[in-house]
Amino acid sequence: MTDYGATGDGVAVDVNGGILELCLDRPDRRNALTLAGIVRLVDVLSRASTDDALRVVVIRGAGENFCSGADWVSQNTGEARPRSGSIQRRTPLQAHRLIELLIAIQLPVVCVVQGWAAGLGCQLALAADFTLAADSSRFWEPFLDRGFSPDSGATWLLPRLVGLARARELLLLGRKLSGDEAQEWGLIHRAVPEQELEGAARELIERLAAAPTVAVGLTKQALNKGLETGLRQAMAEEAYGLELSSRTGDFREGLAAFREGRSPNFEGR
């Protein structure tokens, strides 16, 4: 069994029944992520990407909020200015690597959002395969309001999800979206009343945990690659996925269940 290490750096880690739950745990800072917290998430997701026991990754926030982004306040309290080029060198290995892992990992990723999802927190929700949010939650890209340009994949994710005009509204004008509006815009999977959020999330997580994990991961990979390629390349990726998924135990179980007229019992292998 993969060792994910002790909980720390503002990230609580729990593994149960094939479900890896990552809880952003700095509620006094609206779960803003420190550099150490980002590195911790990158490390855990890197390990999870090769853990055959896992079926689903879940990201949530402790307390009343999901994540208010990177904790720039704690990173800029000293007198010394950062060395020139520091952000350019480090960001690809930290926040940017985190978003890449969420998109590339061949496991379904679910974000459960309440309260604020801002900056990097918003990008975590956008990069997830399924984001469930309270209808009262708030999605916000505050970069220009703070005097700097976007990062963590915002300029790549948003146009693909909501189109260029709405991406400009979110990034250049700083429009805040409620959970209901985020669903309406196609930014997230679903918004529900806050009191129904945990039940809806649990239902979705359990459904994904019971799915044919290898086929799910290959489908996710093909969808992401298909955004960047033409039809021929997309169908080549599908053929590759079909070749691999048809060799799994879940494929044999799916055929047997179909022949026998019952629901399949997938084991993720």
GROMACS .gro file of C-alpha atoms in nm:
model
  269
    1MET     CA    1   0.000   0.000   0.000
    2THR     CA    2   0.131   0.343  -0.093
    3ASP     CA    3   0.252   0.555   0.199
    4TYR     CA    4   0.125   0.913   0.170
    5GLY     CA    5   0.304   1.031   0.479
    6ALA     CA    6   0.171   1.220   0.776
    7THR     CA    7  -0.089   1.490   0.748
    8GLY     CA    8   0.072   1.833   0.751
    9ASP     CA    9   0.138   2.164   0.578
   10GLY     CA   10  -0.231   2.249   0.586
   11VAL     CA   11  -0.337   1.935   0.397
   12ALA     CA   12  -0.514   1.644   0.565
   13VAL     CA   13  -0.484   1.313   0.379
   14ASP     CA   14  -0.714   1.013   0.421
   15VAL     CA   15  -0.739   0.690   0.221
   16ASN     CA   16  -1.041   0.466   0.267
   17GLY     CA   17  -1.191   0.207   0.035
   18GLY     CA   18  -0.998   0.323  -0.270
   19ILE     CA   19  -1.093   0.687  -0.212
   20LEU     CA   20  -0.812   0.937  -0.155
   21GLU     CA   21  -0.947   1.244   0.025
   22LEU     CA   22  -0.739   1.560   0.040
   23CYS     CA   23  -0.875   1.822   0.276
   24LEU     CA   24  -0.732   2.173   0.263
   25ASP     CA   25  -0.711   2.242   0.634
   26ARG     CA   26  -0.636   2.606   0.717
   27PRO     CA   27  -0.987   2.733   0.785
   28ASP     CA   28  -0.858   3.045   0.964
   29ARG     CA   29  -0.702   3.149   0.630
   30ARG     CA   30  -0.996   3.030   0.417
   31ASN     CA   31  -0.775   2.730   0.334
   32ALA     CA   32  -0.524   2.942   0.142
   33LEU     CA   33  -0.237   2.721   0.027
   34THR     CA   34   0.118   2.789   0.139
   35LEU     CA   35   0.410   2.682  -0.077
   36ALA     CA   36   0.458   2.386   0.155
   37GLY     CA   37   0.092   2.292   0.112
   38ILE     CA   38   0.119   2.308  -0.266
   39VAL     CA   39   0.433   2.093  -0.260
   40ARG     CA   40   0.251   1.848  -0.031
   41LEU     CA   41  -0.039   1.818  -0.277
   42VAL     CA   42   0.201   1.768  -0.567
   43ASP     CA   43   0.379   1.491  -0.376
   44VAL     CA   44   0.056   1.312  -0.278
   45LEU     CA   45  -0.092   1.329  -0.629
   46SER     CA   46   0.236   1.208  -0.781
   47ARG     CA   47   0.222   0.903  -0.554
   48ALA     CA   48  -0.149   0.853  -0.622
   49SER     CA   49  -0.093   0.843  -0.998
   50THR     CA   50   0.076   0.502  -0.964
   51ASP     CA   51  -0.133   0.361  -0.680
   52ASP     CA   52  -0.338   0.075  -0.825
   53ALA     CA   53  -0.552   0.055  -0.509
   54LEU     CA   54  -0.710   0.397  -0.568
   55ARG     CA   55  -1.037   0.458  -0.754
   56VAL     CA   56  -1.116   0.827  -0.690
   57VAL     CA   57  -0.943   1.146  -0.570
   58VAL     CA   58  -1.152   1.393  -0.368
   59ILE     CA   59  -1.050   1.749  -0.279
   60ARG     CA   60  -1.244   1.951  -0.023
   61GLY     CA   61  -1.191   2.236   0.220
   62ALA     CA   62  -1.227   2.243   0.597
   63GLY     CA   63  -1.477   2.482   0.752
   64GLU     CA   64  -1.682   2.734   0.558
   65ASN     CA   65  -1.464   2.771   0.247
   66PHE     CA   66  -1.299   2.558  -0.018
   67CYS     CA   67  -0.979   2.751  -0.094
   68SER     CA   68  -0.900   3.122  -0.125
   69GLY     CA   69  -0.594   3.055  -0.343
   70ALA     CA   70  -0.222   3.074  -0.276
   71ASP     CA   71  -0.130   3.244   0.049
   72TRP     CA   72   0.058   3.541  -0.096
   73VAL     CA   73   0.044   3.726   0.235
   74SER     CA   74   0.249   3.465   0.420
   75GLN     CA   75   0.491   3.444   0.127
   76ASN     CA   76   0.560   3.818   0.117
   77THR     CA   77   0.595   3.925   0.479
   78GLY     CA   78   0.975   3.951   0.484
   79GLU     CA   79   1.188   4.252   0.405
   80ALA     CA   80   1.394   4.088   0.130
   81ARG     CA   81   1.268   4.095  -0.225
   82PRO     CA   82   1.265   3.760  -0.410
   83ARG     CA   83   1.550   3.696  -0.646
   84SER     CA   84   1.477   3.795  -1.008
   85GLY     CA   85   1.327   3.503  -1.197
   86SER     CA   86   1.223   3.323  -0.878
   87ILE     CA   87   0.853   3.304  -0.970
   88GLN     CA   88   0.930   3.196  -1.326
   89ARG     CA   89   1.157   2.915  -1.204
   90ARG     CA   90   0.948   2.786  -0.918
   91THR     CA   91   0.586   2.815  -1.032
   92PRO     CA   92   0.608   2.539  -1.298
   93LEU     CA   93   0.718   2.298  -1.024
   94GLN     CA   94   0.456   2.411  -0.773
   95ALA     CA   95   0.110   2.550  -0.858
   96HIS     CA   96   0.140   2.471  -1.227
   97ARG     CA   97   0.255   2.117  -1.159
   98LEU     CA   98  -0.042   2.071  -0.927
   99ILE     CA   99  -0.290   2.162  -1.201
  100GLU     CA  100  -0.110   1.941  -1.453
  101LEU     CA  101  -0.135   1.644  -1.216
  102LEU     CA  102  -0.508   1.691  -1.160
  103ILE     CA  103  -0.569   1.689  -1.534
  104ALA     CA  104  -0.325   1.411  -1.622
  105ILE     CA  105  -0.386   1.163  -1.338
  106GLN     CA  106  -0.578   0.862  -1.468
  107LEU     CA  107  -0.822   0.869  -1.178
  108PRO     CA  108  -1.143   1.071  -1.160
  109VAL     CA  109  -1.100   1.385  -0.949
  110VAL     CA  110  -1.394   1.533  -0.756
  111CYS     CA  111  -1.389   1.876  -0.592
  112VAL     CA  112  -1.647   1.961  -0.326
  113VAL     CA  113  -1.681   2.339  -0.298
  114GLN     CA  114  -1.843   2.553  -0.034
  115GLY     CA  115  -1.778   2.920   0.033
  116TRP     CA  116  -1.495   3.076  -0.166
  117ALA     CA  117  -1.298   2.913  -0.449
  118ALA     CA  118  -1.062   3.191  -0.555
  119GLY     CA  119  -0.742   3.207  -0.759
  120LEU     CA  120  -0.559   2.877  -0.731
  121GLY     CA  121  -0.861   2.743  -0.543
  122CYS     CA  122  -1.079   2.823  -0.842
  123GLN     CA  123  -0.831   2.649  -1.074
  124LEU     CA  124  -0.840   2.336  -0.858
  125ALA     CA  125  -1.216   2.326  -0.910
  126LEU     CA  126  -1.182   2.388  -1.285
  127ALA     CA  127  -0.916   2.120  -1.331
  128ALA     CA  128  -1.121   1.854  -1.151
  129ASP     CA  129  -1.328   1.614  -1.359
  130PHE     CA  130  -1.635   1.684  -1.147
  131THR     CA  131  -1.690   1.984  -0.923
  132LEU     CA  132  -1.994   1.988  -0.698
  133ALA     CA  133  -2.061   2.320  -0.530
  134ALA     CA  134  -2.306   2.476  -0.290
  135ASP     CA  135  -2.535   2.715  -0.477
  136SER     CA  136  -2.416   2.989  -0.239
  137SER     CA  137  -2.045   2.931  -0.311
  138ARG     CA  138  -1.835   3.192  -0.494
  139PHE     CA  139  -1.588   3.139  -0.779
  140TRP     CA  140  -1.348   3.428  -0.834
  141GLU     CA  141  -1.031   3.504  -1.030
  142PRO     CA  142  -0.884   3.794  -0.828
  143PHE     CA  143  -0.549   3.823  -1.007
  144LEU     CA  144  -0.587   4.165  -1.170
  145ASP     CA  145  -0.752   4.302  -0.855
  146ARG     CA  146  -0.425   4.219  -0.679
  147GLY     CA  147  -0.211   4.376  -0.950
  148PHE     CA  148  -0.068   4.069  -1.121
  149SER     CA  149  -0.157   3.844  -1.414
  150PRO     CA  150  -0.325   3.500  -1.389
  151ASP     CA  151  -0.147   3.172  -1.328
  152SER     CA  152  -0.223   2.807  -1.244
  153GLY     CA  153  -0.381   2.741  -1.583
  154ALA     CA  154  -0.656   3.003  -1.565
  155THR     CA  155  -0.598   3.131  -1.919
  156TRP     CA  156  -0.605   2.773  -2.055
  157LEU     CA  157  -0.893   2.628  -1.852
  158LEU     CA  158  -1.145   2.910  -1.868
  159PRO     CA  159  -1.173   2.960  -2.247
  160ARG     CA  160  -1.219   2.585  -2.291
  161LEU     CA  161  -1.494   2.571  -2.032
  162VAL     CA  162  -1.689   2.892  -2.087
  163GLY     CA  163  -1.555   3.049  -2.409
  164LEU     CA  164  -1.329   3.346  -2.467
  165ALA     CA  165  -1.583   3.624  -2.401
  166ARG     CA  166  -1.678   3.489  -2.059
  167ALA     CA  167  -1.316   3.408  -1.979
  168ARG     CA  168  -1.235   3.778  -2.037
  169GLU     CA  169  -1.519   3.875  -1.804
  170LEU     CA  170  -1.385   3.652  -1.529
  171LEU     CA  171  -1.016   3.734  -1.570
  172LEU     CA  172  -1.014   4.096  -1.688
  173LEU     CA  173  -1.320   4.225  -1.503
  174GLY     CA  174  -1.297   4.000  -1.199
  175ARG     CA  175  -1.660   3.891  -1.206
  176LYS     CA  176  -1.756   3.664  -0.917
  177LEU     CA  177  -1.987   3.371  -0.993
  178SER     CA  178  -2.220   3.196  -0.751
  179GLY     CA  179  -2.239   2.818  -0.758
  180ASP     CA  180  -2.565   2.840  -0.954
  181GLU     CA  181  -2.409   3.075  -1.209
  182ALA     CA  182  -2.100   2.854  -1.237
  183GLN     CA  183  -2.320   2.560  -1.328
  184GLU     CA  184  -2.521   2.769  -1.574
  185TRP     CA  185  -2.199   2.885  -1.745
  186GLY     CA  186  -2.066   2.528  -1.770
  187LEU     CA  187  -1.782   2.602  -1.530
  188ILE     CA  188  -1.868   2.316  -1.292
  189HIS     CA  189  -2.057   1.987  -1.293
  190ARG     CA  190  -2.341   2.076  -1.057
  191ALA     CA  191  -2.459   2.320  -0.789
  192VAL     CA  192  -2.693   2.214  -0.509
  193PRO     CA  193  -2.833   2.372  -0.192
  194GLU     CA  194  -2.562   2.377   0.074
  195GLN     CA  195  -2.745   2.130   0.297
  196GLU     CA  196  -2.751   1.878   0.009
  197LEU     CA  197  -2.387   1.917  -0.092
  198GLU     CA  198  -2.236   1.635   0.113
  199GLY     CA  199  -2.503   1.385   0.011
  200ALA     CA  200  -2.470   1.471  -0.358
  201ALA     CA  201  -2.092   1.448  -0.336
  202ARG     CA  202  -2.102   1.114  -0.160
  203GLU     CA  203  -2.337   0.972  -0.423
  204LEU     CA  204  -2.107   1.082  -0.707
  205ILE     CA  205  -1.790   0.963  -0.532
  206GLU     CA  206  -1.938   0.619  -0.465
  207ARG     CA  207  -2.051   0.591  -0.827
  208LEU     CA  208  -1.702   0.673  -0.955
  209ALA     CA  209  -1.542   0.439  -0.700
  210ALA     CA  210  -1.754   0.155  -0.842
  211ALA     CA  211  -1.667   0.235  -1.205
  212PRO     CA  212  -1.412   0.050  -1.427
  213THR     CA  213  -1.114   0.257  -1.317
  214VAL     CA  214  -0.877   0.179  -1.604
  215ALA     CA  215  -1.142   0.261  -1.866
  216VAL     CA  216  -1.233   0.580  -1.678
  217GLY     CA  217  -0.870   0.693  -1.675
  218LEU     CA  218  -0.819   0.619  -2.044
  219THR     CA  219  -1.141   0.803  -2.133
  220LYS     CA  220  -1.029   1.103  -1.930
  221GLN     CA  221  -0.694   1.100  -2.108
  222ALA     CA  222  -0.857   1.079  -2.451
  223LEU     CA  223  -1.094   1.367  -2.372
  224ASN     CA  224  -0.808   1.592  -2.266
  225LYS     CA  225  -0.590   1.504  -2.564
  226GLY     CA  226  -0.884   1.543  -2.800
  227LEU     CA  227  -0.901   1.914  -2.716
  228GLU     CA  228  -0.557   1.959  -2.870
  229THR     CA  229  -0.571   1.728  -3.173
  230GLY     CA  230  -0.766   1.657  -3.491
  231LEU     CA  231  -1.016   1.376  -3.550
  232ARG     CA  232  -0.761   1.123  -3.676
  233GLN     CA  233  -0.536   1.170  -3.374
  234ALA     CA  234  -0.835   1.157  -3.140
  235MET     CA  235  -0.951   0.826  -3.288
  236ALA     CA  236  -0.597   0.688  -3.263
  237GLU     CA  237  -0.607   0.772  -2.892
  238GLU     CA  238  -0.943   0.595  -2.866
  239ALA     CA  239  -0.800   0.284  -3.034
  240TYR     CA  240  -0.510   0.288  -2.787
  241GLY     CA  241  -0.750   0.316  -2.494
  242LEU     CA  242  -0.973   0.043  -2.630
  243GLU     CA  243  -0.678  -0.192  -2.670
  244LEU     CA  244  -0.574  -0.142  -2.307
  245SER     CA  245  -0.920  -0.139  -2.147
  246SER     CA  246  -1.027  -0.457  -2.333
  247ARG     CA  247  -0.747  -0.644  -2.156
  248THR     CA  248  -0.874  -0.563  -1.805
  249GLY     CA  249  -1.066  -0.777  -1.562
  250ASP     CA  250  -1.336  -0.508  -1.554
  251PHE     CA  251  -1.390  -0.554  -1.929
  252ARG     CA  252  -1.452  -0.927  -1.877
  253GLU     CA  253  -1.681  -0.851  -1.584
  254GLY     CA  254  -1.876  -0.599  -1.792
  255LEU     CA  255  -1.937  -0.854  -2.067
  256ALA     CA  256  -2.035  -1.123  -1.815
  257ALA     CA  257  -2.278  -0.888  -1.641
  258PHE     CA  258  -2.434  -0.796  -1.976
  259ARG     CA  259  -2.480  -1.163  -2.072
  260GLU     CA  260  -2.628  -1.246  -1.731
  261GLY     CA  261  -2.856  -0.944  -1.715
  262ARG     CA  262  -2.710  -0.802  -1.392
  263SER     CA  263  -2.519  -0.496  -1.277
  264PRO     CA  264  -2.141  -0.529  -1.310
  265ASN     CA  265  -1.915  -0.547  -1.006
  266PHE     CA  266  -1.603  -0.362  -1.120
  267GLU     CA  267  -1.285  -0.392  -0.916
  268GLY     CA  268  -1.082  -0.122  -1.088
  269ARG     CA  269  -0.842  -0.367  -1.256
   0.00000   0.00000   0.00000
